[in-house]
Tab-separated table of C-alpha atoms in Angstrom:
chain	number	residue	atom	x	y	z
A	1	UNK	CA	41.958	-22.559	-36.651
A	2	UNK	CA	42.762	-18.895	-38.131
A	3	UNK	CA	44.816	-18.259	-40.853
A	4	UNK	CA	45.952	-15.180	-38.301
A	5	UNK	CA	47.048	-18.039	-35.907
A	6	UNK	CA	49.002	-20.106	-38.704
A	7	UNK	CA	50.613	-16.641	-39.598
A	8	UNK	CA	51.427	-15.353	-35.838
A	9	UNK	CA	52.968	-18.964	-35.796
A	10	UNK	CA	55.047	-18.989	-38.864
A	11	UNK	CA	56.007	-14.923	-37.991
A	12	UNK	CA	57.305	-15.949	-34.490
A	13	UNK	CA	59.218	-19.123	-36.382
A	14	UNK	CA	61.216	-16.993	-38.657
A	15	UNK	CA	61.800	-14.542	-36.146
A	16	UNK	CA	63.513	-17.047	-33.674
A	17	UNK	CA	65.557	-18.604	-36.958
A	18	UNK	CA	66.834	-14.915	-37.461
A	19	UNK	CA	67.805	-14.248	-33.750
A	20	UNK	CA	69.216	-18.048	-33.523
A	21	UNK	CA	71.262	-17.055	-36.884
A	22	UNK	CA	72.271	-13.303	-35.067
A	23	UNK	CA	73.036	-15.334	-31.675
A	24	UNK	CA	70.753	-12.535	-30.075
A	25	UNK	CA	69.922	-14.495	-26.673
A	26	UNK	CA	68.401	-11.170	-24.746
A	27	UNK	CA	65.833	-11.377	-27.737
A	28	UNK	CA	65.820	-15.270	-27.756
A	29	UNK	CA	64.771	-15.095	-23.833
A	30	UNK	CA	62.525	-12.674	-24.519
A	31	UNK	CA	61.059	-15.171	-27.215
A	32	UNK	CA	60.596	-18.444	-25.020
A	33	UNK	CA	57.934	-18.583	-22.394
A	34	UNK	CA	58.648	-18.732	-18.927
A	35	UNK	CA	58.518	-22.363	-18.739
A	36	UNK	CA	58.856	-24.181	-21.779
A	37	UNK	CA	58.368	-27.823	-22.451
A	38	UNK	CA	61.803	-28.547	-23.348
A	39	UNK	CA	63.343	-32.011	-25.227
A	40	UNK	CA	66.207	-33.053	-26.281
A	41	UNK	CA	67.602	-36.799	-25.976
A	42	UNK	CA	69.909	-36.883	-22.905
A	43	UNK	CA	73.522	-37.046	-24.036
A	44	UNK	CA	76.069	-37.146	-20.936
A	45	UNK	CA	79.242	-37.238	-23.731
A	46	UNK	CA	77.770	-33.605	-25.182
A	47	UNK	CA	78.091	-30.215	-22.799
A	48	UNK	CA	75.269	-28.151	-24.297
A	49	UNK	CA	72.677	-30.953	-24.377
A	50	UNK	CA	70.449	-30.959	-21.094
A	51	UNK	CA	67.220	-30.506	-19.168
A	52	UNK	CA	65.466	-27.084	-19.712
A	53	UNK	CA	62.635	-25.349	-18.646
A	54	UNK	CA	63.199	-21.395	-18.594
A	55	UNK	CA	63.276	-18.872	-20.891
A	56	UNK	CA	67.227	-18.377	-19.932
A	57	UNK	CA	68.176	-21.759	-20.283
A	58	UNK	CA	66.318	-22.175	-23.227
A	59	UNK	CA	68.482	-19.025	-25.095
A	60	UNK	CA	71.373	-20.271	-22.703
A	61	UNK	CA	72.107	-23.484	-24.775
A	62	UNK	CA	72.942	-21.227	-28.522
A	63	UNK	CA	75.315	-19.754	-26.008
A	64	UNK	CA	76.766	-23.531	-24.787
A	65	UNK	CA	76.709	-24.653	-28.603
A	66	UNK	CA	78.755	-21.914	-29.889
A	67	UNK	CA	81.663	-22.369	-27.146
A	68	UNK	CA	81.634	-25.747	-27.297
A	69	UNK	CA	81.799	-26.212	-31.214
A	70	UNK	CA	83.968	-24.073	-34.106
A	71	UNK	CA	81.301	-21.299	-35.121
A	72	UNK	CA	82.984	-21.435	-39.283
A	73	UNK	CA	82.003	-24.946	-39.504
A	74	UNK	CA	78.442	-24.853	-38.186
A	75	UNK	CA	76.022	-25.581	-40.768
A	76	UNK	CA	72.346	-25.655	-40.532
A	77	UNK	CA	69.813	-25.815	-43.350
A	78	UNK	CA	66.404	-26.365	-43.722
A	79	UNK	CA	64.117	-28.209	-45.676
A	80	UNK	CA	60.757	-27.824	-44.993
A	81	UNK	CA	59.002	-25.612	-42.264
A	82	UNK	CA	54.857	-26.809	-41.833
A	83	UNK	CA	52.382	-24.834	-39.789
A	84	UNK	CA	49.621	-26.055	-38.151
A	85	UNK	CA	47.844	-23.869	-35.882
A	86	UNK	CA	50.476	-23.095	-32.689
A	87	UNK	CA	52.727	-25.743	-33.797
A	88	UNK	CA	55.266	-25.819	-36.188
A	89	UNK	CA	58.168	-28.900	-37.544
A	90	UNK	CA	60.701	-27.964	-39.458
A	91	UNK	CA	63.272	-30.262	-40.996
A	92	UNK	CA	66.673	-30.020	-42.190
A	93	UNK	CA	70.064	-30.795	-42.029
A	94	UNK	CA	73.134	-29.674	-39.352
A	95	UNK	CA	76.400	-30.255	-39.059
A	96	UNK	CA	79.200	-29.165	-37.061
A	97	UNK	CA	82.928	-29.491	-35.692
A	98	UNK	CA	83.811	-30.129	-31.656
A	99	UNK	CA	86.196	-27.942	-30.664
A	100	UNK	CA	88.368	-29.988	-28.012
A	101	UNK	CA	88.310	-32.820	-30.085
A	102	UNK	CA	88.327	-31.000	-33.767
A	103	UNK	CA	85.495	-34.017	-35.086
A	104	UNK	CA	82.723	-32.815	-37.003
A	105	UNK	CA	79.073	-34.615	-36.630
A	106	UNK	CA	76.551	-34.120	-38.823
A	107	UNK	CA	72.812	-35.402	-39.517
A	108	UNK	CA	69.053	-34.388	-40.361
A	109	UNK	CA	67.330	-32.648	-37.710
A	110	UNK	CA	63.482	-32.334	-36.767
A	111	UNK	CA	61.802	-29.224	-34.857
A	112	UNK	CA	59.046	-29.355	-33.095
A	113	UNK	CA	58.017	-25.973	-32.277
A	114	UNK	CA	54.573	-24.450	-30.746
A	115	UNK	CA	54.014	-20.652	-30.005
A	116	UNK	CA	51.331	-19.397	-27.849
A	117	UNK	CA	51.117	-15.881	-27.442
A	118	UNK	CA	53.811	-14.755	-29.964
A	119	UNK	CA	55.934	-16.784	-27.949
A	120	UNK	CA	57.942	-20.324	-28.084
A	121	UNK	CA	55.908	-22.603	-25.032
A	122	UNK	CA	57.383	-26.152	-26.828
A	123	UNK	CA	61.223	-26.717	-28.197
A	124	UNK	CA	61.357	-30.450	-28.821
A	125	UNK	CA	64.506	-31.394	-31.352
A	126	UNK	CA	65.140	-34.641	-32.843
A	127	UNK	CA	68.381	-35.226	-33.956
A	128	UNK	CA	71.580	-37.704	-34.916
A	129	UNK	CA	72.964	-37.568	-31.251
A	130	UNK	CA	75.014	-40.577	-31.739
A	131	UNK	CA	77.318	-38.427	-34.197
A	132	UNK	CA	77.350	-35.577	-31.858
A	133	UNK	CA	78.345	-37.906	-29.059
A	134	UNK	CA	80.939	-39.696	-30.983
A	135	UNK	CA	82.437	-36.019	-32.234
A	136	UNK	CA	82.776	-34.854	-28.475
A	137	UNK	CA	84.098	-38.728	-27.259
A	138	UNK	CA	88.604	-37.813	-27.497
């Protein structure tokens, strides 16, 4: 392992927090792979949380968050980021507000991330989905 691998790793990390933060998803597609190894915990109470596996549906769900939730209450900070080769976890903390039902969730967050080729081949988030599902449950 390269320090020029831990660095094209950590580059393409902070460029998808800026363009998550901008809500650029032309740029965010162009940042996923094709196919990308996609998890998040199924959750049938919450719209924008679902199977992925493209590049489009990948960028697609900042799209789905942001209708679905109030965009002045979203919060999201971070912790720690830690690179290791392709892969990089970052911790933190998110909250948010539901929009049809005005509840706010909130919780710690973990991202598992891994970049091949300048771009993002593994999006795996762990999160508190039983506050997000309560928040979206009228």
């Amino acid at each position: 392992m390269t320090h020029t691998t831990v660095d094209a790793t950590r580059a393409t990390v902070q460029n998808f927090l800026a363009l998550r933060l901008a809500g650029d998803t032309e740029q965010l597609t162009a940042l996923f792979a094709d196919e990308v190894d996609w998890l998040l915990a199924e959750n049938p109470a919450v719209p924008w949380i679902r199977p992925r596996s493209t590049a489009a549906e990948c960028a697609a769900q900042f799209t789905e968050l942001t209708e679905h939730t109030v965009p002045e209450d979203a919060r999201a900070s971070i912790d720690t980021i830690l690179v290791d080769g392709t892969d990089a976890v970052l911790t933190g903390h998110l909250s948010g507000t539901v929009r049809a039902t005005g509840k706010s969730f909130e919780g710690p967050f973990a991202l598992r991330l891994t970049v091949e080729d300048g771009r993002i081949t593994r999006h795996h988030l762990y999160e508190n989905s039983l506050s997000i599902a309560e928040a979206c449950t009228p």
